[in-house]
Coordinates of C-alpha atoms in Angstrom, one line a residue:
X27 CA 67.3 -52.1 -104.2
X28 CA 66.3 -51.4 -100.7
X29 CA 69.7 -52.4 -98.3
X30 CA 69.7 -53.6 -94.6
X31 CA 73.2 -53.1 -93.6
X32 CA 75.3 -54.2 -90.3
X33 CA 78.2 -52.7 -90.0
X34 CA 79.9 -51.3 -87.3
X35 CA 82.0 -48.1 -86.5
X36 CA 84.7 -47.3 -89.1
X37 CA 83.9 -49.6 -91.7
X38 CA 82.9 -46.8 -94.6
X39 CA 79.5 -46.7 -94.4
X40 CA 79.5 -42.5 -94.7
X41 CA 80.8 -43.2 -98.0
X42 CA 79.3 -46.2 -99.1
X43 CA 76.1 -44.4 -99.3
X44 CA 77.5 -41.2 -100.1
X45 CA 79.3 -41.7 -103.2
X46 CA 76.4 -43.2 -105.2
X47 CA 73.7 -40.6 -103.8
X48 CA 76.2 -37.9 -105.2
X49 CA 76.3 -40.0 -108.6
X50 CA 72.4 -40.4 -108.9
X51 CA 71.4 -36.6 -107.7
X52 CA 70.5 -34.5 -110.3
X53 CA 71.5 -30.7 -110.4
X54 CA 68.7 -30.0 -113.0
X55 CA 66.0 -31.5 -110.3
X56 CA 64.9 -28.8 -108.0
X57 CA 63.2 -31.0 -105.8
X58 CA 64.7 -32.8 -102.6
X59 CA 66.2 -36.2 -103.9
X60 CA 67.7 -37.8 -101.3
X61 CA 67.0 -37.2 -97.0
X62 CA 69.6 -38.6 -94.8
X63 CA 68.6 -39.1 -90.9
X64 CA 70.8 -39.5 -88.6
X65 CA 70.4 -39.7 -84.3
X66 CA 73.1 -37.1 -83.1
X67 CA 74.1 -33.5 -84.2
X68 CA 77.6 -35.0 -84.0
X69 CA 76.9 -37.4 -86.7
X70 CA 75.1 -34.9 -88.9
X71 CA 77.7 -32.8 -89.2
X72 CA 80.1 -35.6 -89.9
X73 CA 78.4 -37.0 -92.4
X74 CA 77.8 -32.8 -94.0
X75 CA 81.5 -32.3 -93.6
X76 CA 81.7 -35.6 -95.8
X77 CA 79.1 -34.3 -98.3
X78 CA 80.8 -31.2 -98.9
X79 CA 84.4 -32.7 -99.3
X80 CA 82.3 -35.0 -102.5
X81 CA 80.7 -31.5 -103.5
X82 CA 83.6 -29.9 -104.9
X83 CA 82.7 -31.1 -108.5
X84 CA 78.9 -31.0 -107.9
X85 CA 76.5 -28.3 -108.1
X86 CA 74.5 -30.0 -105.3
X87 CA 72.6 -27.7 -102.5
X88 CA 73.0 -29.2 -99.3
X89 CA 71.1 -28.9 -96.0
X90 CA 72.1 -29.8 -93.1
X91 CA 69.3 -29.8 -90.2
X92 CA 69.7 -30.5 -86.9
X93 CA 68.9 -28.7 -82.8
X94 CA 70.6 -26.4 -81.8
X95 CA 71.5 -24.2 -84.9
X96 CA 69.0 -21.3 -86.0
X97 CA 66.6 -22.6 -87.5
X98 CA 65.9 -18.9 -89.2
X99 CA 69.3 -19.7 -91.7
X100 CA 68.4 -23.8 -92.5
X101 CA 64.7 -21.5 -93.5
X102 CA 66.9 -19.2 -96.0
X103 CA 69.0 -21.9 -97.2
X104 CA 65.8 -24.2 -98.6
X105 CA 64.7 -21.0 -100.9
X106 CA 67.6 -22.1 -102.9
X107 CA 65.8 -25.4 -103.8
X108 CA 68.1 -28.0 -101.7
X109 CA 68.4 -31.9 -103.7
X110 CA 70.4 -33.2 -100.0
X111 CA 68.8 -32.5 -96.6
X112 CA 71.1 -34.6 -93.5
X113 CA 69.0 -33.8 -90.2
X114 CA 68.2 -35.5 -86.9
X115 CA 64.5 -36.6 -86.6
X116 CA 63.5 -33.9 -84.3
X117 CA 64.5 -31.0 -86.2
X118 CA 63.6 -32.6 -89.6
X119 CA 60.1 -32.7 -87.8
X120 CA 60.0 -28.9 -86.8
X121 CA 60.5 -28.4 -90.9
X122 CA 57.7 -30.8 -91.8
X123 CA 55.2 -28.8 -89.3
X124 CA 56.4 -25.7 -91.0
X125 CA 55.7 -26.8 -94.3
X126 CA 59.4 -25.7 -95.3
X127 CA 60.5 -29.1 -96.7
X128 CA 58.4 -31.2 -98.6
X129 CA 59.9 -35.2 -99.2
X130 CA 57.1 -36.2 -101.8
X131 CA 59.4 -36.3 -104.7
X132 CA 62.0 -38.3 -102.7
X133 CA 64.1 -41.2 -104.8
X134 CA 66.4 -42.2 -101.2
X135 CA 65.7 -42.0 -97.7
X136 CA 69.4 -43.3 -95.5
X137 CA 68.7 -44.4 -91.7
X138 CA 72.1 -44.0 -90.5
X139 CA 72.7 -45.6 -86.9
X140 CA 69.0 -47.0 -87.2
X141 CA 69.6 -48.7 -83.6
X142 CA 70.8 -45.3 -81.9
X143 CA 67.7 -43.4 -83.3
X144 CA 65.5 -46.8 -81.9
X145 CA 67.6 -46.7 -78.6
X146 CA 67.0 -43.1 -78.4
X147 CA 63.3 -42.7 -78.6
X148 CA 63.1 -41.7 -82.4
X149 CA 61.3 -44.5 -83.6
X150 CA 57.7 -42.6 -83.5
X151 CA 59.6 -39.7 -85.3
X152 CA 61.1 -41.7 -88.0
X153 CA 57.6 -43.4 -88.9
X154 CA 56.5 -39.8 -89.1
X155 CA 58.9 -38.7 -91.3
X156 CA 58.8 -42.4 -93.4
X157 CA 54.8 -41.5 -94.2
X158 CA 55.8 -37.7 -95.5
X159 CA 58.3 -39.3 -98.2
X160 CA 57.5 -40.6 -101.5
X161 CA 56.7 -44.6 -101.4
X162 CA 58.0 -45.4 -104.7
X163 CA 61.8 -44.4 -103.1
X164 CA 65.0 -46.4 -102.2
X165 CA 65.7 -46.9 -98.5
X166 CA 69.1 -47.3 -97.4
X167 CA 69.1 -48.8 -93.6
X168 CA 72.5 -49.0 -91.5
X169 CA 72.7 -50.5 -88.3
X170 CA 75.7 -51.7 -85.8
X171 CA 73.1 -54.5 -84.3
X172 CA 69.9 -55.6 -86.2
X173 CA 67.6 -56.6 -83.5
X174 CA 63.9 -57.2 -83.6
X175 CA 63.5 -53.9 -82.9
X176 CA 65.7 -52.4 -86.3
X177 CA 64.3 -55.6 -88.5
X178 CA 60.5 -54.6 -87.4
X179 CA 61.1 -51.1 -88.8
X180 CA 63.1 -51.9 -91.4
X181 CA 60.4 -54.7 -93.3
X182 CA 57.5 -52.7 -92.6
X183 CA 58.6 -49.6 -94.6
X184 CA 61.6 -51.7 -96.8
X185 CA 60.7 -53.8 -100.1
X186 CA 62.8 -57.0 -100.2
X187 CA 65.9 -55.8 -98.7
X188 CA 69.1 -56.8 -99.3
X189 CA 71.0 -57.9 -96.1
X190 CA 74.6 -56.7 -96.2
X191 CA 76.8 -57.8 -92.8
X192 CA 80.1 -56.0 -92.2
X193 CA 81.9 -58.3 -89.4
X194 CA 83.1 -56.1 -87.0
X195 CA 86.3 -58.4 -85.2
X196 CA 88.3 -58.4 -88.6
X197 CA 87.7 -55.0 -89.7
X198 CA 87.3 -52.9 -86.5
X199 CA 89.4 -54.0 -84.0
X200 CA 92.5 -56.1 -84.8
X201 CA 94.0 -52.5 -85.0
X202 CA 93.2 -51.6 -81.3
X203 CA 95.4 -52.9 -78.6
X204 CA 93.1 -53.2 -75.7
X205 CA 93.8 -52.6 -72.0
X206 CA 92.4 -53.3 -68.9
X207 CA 93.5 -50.6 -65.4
X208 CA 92.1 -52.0 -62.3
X209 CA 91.8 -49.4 -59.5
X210 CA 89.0 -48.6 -57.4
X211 CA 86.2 -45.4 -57.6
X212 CA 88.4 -43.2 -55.1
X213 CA 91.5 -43.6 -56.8
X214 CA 90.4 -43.6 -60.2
X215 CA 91.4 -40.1 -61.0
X216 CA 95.0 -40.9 -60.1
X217 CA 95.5 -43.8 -61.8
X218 CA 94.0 -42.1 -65.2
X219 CA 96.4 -39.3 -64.7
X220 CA 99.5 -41.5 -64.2
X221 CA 98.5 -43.5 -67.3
X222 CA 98.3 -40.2 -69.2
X223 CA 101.5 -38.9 -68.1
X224 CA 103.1 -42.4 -68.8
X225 CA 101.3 -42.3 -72.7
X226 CA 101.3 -39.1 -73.6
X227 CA 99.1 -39.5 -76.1
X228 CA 98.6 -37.2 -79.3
X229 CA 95.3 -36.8 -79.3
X230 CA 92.5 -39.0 -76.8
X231 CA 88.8 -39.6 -76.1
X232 CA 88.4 -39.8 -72.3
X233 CA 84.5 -41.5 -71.9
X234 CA 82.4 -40.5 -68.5
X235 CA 78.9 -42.1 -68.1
X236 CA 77.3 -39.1 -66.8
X237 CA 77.7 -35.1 -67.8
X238 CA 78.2 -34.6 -64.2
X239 CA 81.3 -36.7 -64.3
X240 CA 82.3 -35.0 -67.4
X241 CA 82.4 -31.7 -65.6
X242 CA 84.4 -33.0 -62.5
X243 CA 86.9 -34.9 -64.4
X244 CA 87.2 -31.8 -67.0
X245 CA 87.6 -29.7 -64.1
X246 CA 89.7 -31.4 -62.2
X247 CA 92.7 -32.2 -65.6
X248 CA 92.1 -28.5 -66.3
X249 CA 93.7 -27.5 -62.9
X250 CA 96.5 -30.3 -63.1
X251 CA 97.4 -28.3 -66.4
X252 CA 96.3 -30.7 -69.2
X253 CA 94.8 -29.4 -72.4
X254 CA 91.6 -30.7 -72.5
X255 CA 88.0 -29.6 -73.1
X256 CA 84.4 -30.9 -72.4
X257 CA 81.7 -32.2 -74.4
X258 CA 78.3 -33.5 -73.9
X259 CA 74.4 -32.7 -74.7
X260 CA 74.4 -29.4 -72.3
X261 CA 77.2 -27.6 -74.0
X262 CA 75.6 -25.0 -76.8
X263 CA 75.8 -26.4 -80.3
X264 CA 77.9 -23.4 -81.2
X265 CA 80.0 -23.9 -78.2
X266 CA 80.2 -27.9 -79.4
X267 CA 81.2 -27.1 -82.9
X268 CA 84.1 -25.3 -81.8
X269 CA 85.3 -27.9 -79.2
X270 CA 85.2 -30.5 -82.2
X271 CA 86.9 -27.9 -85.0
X272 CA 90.2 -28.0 -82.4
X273 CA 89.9 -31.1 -81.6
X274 CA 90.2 -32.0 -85.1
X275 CA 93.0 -29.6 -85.4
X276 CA 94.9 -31.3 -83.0
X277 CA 94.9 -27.7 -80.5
X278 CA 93.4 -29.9 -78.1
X279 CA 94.9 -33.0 -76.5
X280 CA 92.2 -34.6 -74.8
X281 CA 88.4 -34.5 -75.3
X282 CA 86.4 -35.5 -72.5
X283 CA 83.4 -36.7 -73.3
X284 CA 79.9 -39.1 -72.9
X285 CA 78.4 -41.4 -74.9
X286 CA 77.3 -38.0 -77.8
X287 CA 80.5 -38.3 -78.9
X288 CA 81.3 -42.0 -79.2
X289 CA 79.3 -42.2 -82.6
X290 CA 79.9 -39.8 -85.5
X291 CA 83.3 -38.5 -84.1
X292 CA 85.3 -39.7 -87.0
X293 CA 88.9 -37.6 -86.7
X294 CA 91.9 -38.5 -88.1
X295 CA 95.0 -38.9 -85.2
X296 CA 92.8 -39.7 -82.4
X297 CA 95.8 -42.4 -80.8
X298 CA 94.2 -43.7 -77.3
X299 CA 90.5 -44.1 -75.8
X300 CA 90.2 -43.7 -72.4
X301 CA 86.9 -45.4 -70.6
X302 CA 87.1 -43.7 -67.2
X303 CA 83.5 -45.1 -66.8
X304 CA 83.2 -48.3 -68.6
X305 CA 79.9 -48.3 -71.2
X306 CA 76.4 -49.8 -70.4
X307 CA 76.8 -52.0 -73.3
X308 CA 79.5 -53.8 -75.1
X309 CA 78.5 -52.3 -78.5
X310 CA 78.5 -49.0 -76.6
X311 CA 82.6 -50.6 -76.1
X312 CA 82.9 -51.2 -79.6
X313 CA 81.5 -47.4 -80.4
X314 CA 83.6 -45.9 -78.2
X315 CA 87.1 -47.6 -78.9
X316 CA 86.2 -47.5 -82.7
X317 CA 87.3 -43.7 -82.2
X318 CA 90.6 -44.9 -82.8
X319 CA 92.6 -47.6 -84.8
X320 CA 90.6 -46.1 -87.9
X321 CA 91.4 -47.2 -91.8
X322 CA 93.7 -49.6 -91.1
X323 CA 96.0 -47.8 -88.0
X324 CA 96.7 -48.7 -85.2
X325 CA 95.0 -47.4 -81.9
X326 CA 95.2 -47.9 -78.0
X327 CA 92.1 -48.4 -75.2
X328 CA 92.2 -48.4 -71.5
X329 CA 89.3 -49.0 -69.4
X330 CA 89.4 -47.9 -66.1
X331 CA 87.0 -50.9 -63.7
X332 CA 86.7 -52.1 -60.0
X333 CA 85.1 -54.7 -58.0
X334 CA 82.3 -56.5 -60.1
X335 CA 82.8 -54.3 -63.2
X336 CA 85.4 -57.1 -64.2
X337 CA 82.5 -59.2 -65.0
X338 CA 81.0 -56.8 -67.5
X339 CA 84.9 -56.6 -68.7
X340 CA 85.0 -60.3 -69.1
X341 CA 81.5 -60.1 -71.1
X342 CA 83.3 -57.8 -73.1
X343 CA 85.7 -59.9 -73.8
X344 CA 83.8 -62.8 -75.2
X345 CA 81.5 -60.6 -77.2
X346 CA 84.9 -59.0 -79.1
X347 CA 86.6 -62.3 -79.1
X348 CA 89.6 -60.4 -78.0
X349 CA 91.6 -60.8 -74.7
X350 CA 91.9 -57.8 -72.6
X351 CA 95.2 -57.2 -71.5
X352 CA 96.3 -56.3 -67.7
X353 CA 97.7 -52.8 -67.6
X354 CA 99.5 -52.1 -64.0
X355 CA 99.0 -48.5 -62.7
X356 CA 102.7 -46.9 -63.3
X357 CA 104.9 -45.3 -60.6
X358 CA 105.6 -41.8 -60.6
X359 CA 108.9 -43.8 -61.0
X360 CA 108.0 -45.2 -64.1
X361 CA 106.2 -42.1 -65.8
X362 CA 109.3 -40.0 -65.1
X363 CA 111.8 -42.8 -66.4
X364 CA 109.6 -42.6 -69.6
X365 CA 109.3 -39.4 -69.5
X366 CA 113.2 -38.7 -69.8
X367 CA 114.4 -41.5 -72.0
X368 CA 111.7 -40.0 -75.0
X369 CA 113.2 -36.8 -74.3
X370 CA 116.6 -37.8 -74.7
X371 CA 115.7 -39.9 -78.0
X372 CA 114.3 -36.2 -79.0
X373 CA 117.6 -34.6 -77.9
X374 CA 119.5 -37.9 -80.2
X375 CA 117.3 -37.2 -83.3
X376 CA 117.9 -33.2 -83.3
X377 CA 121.5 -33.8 -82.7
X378 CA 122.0 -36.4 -85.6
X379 CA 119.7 -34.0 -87.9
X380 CA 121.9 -31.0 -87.2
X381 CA 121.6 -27.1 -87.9
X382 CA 122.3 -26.2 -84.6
X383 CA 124.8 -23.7 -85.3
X384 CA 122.4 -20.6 -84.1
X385 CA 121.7 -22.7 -81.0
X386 CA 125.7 -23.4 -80.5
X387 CA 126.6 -19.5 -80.4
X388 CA 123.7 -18.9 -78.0
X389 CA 125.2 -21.4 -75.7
X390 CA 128.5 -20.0 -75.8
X391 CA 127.4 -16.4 -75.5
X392 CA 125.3 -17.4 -72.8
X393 CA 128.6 -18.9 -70.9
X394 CA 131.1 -15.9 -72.3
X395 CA 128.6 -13.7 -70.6
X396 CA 127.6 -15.2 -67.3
X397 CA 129.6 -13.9 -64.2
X398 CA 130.2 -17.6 -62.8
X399 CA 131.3 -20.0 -65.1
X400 CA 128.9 -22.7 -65.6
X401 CA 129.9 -26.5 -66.6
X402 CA 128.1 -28.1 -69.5
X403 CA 126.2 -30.6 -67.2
X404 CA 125.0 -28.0 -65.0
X405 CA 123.5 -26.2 -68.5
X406 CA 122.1 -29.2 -69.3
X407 CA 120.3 -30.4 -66.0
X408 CA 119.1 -26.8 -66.0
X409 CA 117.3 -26.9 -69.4
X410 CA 116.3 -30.5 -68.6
X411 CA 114.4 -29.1 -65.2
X412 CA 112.9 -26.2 -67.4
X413 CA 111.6 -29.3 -70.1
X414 CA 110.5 -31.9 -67.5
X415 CA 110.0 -30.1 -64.5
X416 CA 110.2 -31.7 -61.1
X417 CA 108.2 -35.0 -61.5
X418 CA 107.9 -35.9 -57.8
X419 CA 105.6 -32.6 -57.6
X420 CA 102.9 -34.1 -60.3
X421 CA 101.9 -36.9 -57.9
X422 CA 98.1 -36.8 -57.7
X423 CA 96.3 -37.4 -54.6
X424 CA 93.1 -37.1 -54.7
X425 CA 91.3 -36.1 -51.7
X426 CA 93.7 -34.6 -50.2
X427 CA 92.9 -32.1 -46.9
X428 CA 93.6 -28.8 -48.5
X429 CA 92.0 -30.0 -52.3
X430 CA 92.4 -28.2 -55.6
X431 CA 88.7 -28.5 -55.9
X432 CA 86.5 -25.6 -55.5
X433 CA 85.5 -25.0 -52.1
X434 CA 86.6 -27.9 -50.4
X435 CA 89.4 -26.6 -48.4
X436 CA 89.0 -27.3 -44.6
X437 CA 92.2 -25.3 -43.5
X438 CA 91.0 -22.1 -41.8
X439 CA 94.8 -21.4 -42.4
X440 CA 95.0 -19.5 -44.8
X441 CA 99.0 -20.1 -45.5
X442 CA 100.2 -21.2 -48.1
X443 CA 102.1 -24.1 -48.4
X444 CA 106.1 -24.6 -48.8
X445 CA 107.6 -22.6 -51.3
X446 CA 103.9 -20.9 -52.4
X447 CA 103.2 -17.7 -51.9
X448 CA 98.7 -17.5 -51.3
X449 CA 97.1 -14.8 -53.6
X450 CA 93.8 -13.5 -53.0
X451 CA 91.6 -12.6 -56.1
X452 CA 87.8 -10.9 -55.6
X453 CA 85.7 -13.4 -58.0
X454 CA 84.1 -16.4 -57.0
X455 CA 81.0 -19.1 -57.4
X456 CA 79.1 -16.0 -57.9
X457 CA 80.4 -14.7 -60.9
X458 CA 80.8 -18.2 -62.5
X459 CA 84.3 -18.6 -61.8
X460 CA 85.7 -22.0 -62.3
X461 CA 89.2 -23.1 -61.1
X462 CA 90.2 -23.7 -64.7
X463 CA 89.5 -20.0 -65.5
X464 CA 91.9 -19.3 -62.6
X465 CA 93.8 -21.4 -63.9
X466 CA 94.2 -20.5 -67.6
X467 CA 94.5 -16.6 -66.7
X468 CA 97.4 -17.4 -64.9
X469 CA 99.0 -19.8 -67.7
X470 CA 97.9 -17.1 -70.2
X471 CA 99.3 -14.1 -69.0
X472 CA 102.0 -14.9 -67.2
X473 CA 103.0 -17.4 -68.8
X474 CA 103.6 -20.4 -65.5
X475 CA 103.0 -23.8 -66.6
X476 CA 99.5 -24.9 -65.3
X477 CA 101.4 -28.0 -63.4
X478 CA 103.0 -25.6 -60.8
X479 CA 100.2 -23.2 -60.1
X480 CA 99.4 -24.7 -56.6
X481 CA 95.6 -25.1 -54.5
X482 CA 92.5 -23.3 -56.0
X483 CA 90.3 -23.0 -53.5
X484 CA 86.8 -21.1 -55.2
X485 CA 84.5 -19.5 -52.8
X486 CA 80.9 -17.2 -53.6
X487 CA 82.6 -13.9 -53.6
X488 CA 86.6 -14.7 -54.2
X489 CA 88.7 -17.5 -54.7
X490 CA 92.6 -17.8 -53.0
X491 CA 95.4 -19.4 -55.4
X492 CA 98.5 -20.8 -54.5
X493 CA 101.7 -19.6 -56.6
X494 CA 105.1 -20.0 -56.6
X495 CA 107.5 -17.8 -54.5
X496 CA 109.6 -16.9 -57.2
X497 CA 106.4 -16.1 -59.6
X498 CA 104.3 -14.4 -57.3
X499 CA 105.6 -10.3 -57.8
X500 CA 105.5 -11.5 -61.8
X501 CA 101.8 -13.0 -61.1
X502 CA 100.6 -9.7 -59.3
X503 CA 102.0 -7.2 -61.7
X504 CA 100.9 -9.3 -65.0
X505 CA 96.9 -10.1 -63.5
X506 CA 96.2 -6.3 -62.0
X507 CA 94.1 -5.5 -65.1
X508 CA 92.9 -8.5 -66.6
X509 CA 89.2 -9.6 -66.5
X510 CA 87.9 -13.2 -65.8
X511 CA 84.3 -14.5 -67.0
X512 CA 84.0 -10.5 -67.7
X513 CA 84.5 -9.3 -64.2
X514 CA 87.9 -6.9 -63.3
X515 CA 89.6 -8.5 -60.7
X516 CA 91.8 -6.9 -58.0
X517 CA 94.8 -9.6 -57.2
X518 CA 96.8 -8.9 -53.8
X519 CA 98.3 -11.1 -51.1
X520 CA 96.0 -13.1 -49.0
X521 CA 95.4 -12.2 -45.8
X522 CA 96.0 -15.1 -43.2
X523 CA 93.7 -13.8 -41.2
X524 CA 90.8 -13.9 -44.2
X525 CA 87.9 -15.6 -43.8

């Protein structure tokens, strides 16, 4: 039978469709059997990924189809006669005009995320594709919201469908505490980065409406020394791909993201949402916090408003049914305080599980050896300054007169400030230099933890950076011949007198 199904975001609906198209495919059929569209490269390959985990028994061919992969090896793969084709319309299309994919012997067509692809602009594309498949098939139609828009589509090209509703309250978010930061557009970027300090999170989605918010706020966590990465609709699919792969491998901590990534993003250990720029719509909300808190665990969301936004929060409210809860911004106070007492339940957990005996003769070495005679507690607050590092020095401030940003430095002084020595380095804007590059070629080769690397200030042909004292001599003999984006750099002490 022909299915219209609601459901929202981390229900099972990948599988629910999956498992019985992978039961009714036949391996002896040659001909495509089943076509799978879905609105976002993201989701295809979600849903592939899924496919190929059920294919391990099969002898199924699989395609999947979407932008922004070479369309030159999906053409070699269908001269192996594929029964299982997951695209996005658009590329699907580009096969149709090529003749490379014929749908005539068709027996199931799946519109995953039908309201994205409407929302989208797809709906001309997927009436194209609809008239090139074979009208005796079974159509499968999922949908978070079943408008008059979805419903239109669906009964003009569906035969008696069965409706199928998923409610979303139960099953989506009872798992997901929800939070609410109020703070205003300047301070924004502050309060975020307290709230991450005081978290810590294991893996998070941070949401920004725009790319060009994306690429600030990626910018700007890269210099303060958090691991994170960007992704949105201008980053190469190849480039995307990769993001996602360590992401999924937990290599990255944070994934900063818009809207592409909010549906068919489904990775296990993803433990807080961030919305830095709360969504258009509160199923966009639901999208986006459904990230986390998936089959059956529990999950954490902050969204980040000011001024009349807390109306939109407050719609968002009544549409979940859930209250939001107040979440104050934390004192540097606070972060640190949290900050120490998990490290000391670390240091109580290692201590109660023992085998520290190669750690115990390294200490006592390490005092037998030393010329003064240190006390325990000095030993201690030493290796707790090395862990921790100073937390009154990860205050964020964010405009302030000599900024981190590129190129926003209005000192003619080129000094450095207290305790930093200013290094000069001859790449800039020009050769595509980003702060974070400066950034992670420090951190890589010498080794400095990004959080005390000091003001980047970029410029077109050469870009100062402010360093440590006590790291410089280390920071000029490590960077003399590495390259950045490419380039060679030469690395010397800034001139004060350098304009």
């Amino acid at each position: 039978k022909d299915i219209l199904a609601q459901s929202q975001t981390g229900t099972g609906k990948t599988l629910a469709f999956l498992i019985p198209i992978f039961d009714s495919i036949s391996p002896k059929n040659q001909n495509i059997q089943t076509l799978i569209l879905a609105p976002t490269r993201e989701l295809a390959i979600q849903i592939y990924n899924e496919a190929e985990k059920l294919n391990k028994d099969k002898n199924i061919n699989v395609l999947a189809a979407y932008g922004g992969k070479d369309i030159k090896s999906q053409l070699n793969k269908l001269k192996r006669n594929i029964q299982l084709v997951i695209a996005t319309p658009g590329r699907l299309l580009d096969h149709l005009d090529r003749k490379s994919i014929d749908l005539s012997k068709l027996n199931t067509l799946v519109l995953d995320e039908a309201d994205q692809m409407i929302l989208m602009g797809f709906k001309n594309e997927i009436e194209a594709i609809i008239k090139e498949t074979n009208k005796k098939r079974q159509t499968l139609c999922f949908s978070a919201t079943l408008d008059s828009q979805v419903k239109k589509l669906a009964y003009r090209y569906m035969k008696d469908p069965v409706e199928v509703t998923i409610k979303s309250k139960e099953i989506t978010l009872e798992t997901i505490k929800q939070e609410v930061v109020e703070t205003t557009d300047r301070h924004k970027q502050e309060a975020l980065c307290k709230v991450l300090d005081e978290d810590n999170p294991f893996m998070a989605i941070i949401f920004c409406r725009t790319k060009r918010r994306v690429d600030a706020l990626d910018e700007a966590l890269a210099v303060k020394g958090y691991n994170c990465e960007k992704l949105h609709s201008d980053i190469p699919q190849a480039k995307r791909e990769r993001i996602i792969k360590s992401f999924r491998k937990a290599d990255l901590q944070y994934l900063i993201a818009t809207d592409v990534a909010s549906r068919g993003l489904d990775i296990t250990g993803i433990t807080h949402i961030y919305n830095y720029d709360i969504p258009e719509t509160s199923e966009d909300y639901i999208h986006r916090i459904g990230r986390t808190g998936r089959a059956g665990r529990s999950g954490i969301s902050f969204s980040f408003v000011f001024g009349k936004e807390m109306r939109k929060m407050r719609d968002i409210e009544r549409y979940t049914k859930t209250k939001l809860i107040k979440h104050d911004i934390p004192s540097v106070a606070d972060v640190e305080e949290k900050k120490v007492n998990t490290f000391f339940n670390q240091v109580k957990e290692v201590i109660e599980a023992g085998h520290l005996t190669k750690q115990i003769q390294w200490l006592e070495n390490f005092c037998s050896e030393s010329e003064t005679e240190y006390g325990v507690v000095d030993i201690a607050a030493a290796l707790l300054k090395i862990a921790l590092g100073d937390e009154e020095k990860q205050e964020i401030v964010e405009e302030p007169s000599r900024s981190r940003k590129e190129g926003r430095s209005k000192s003619k002084d080129t000094g450095a400030s207290e305790g930093m020595i200013r290094l000069f380095i001859n790449v800039g804007r020009n050769q595509r230099v980003q702060a974070k590059d400066i950034l992670g070629a420090i951190a890589g080769e010498v080794g400095i933890p990004g959080k005390l690397v000091g003001t980047i200030d970029i410029y077109d042909k050469y870009t100062f950076v402010e360093v440590p004292k006590q790291n410089a001599k280390k920071v000029l003999e490590k960077m003399k011949d590495i390259k950045i984006k490419g380039n060679k750099i030469n690395i010397e002490r800034a001139n004060r007198k350098r304009k």
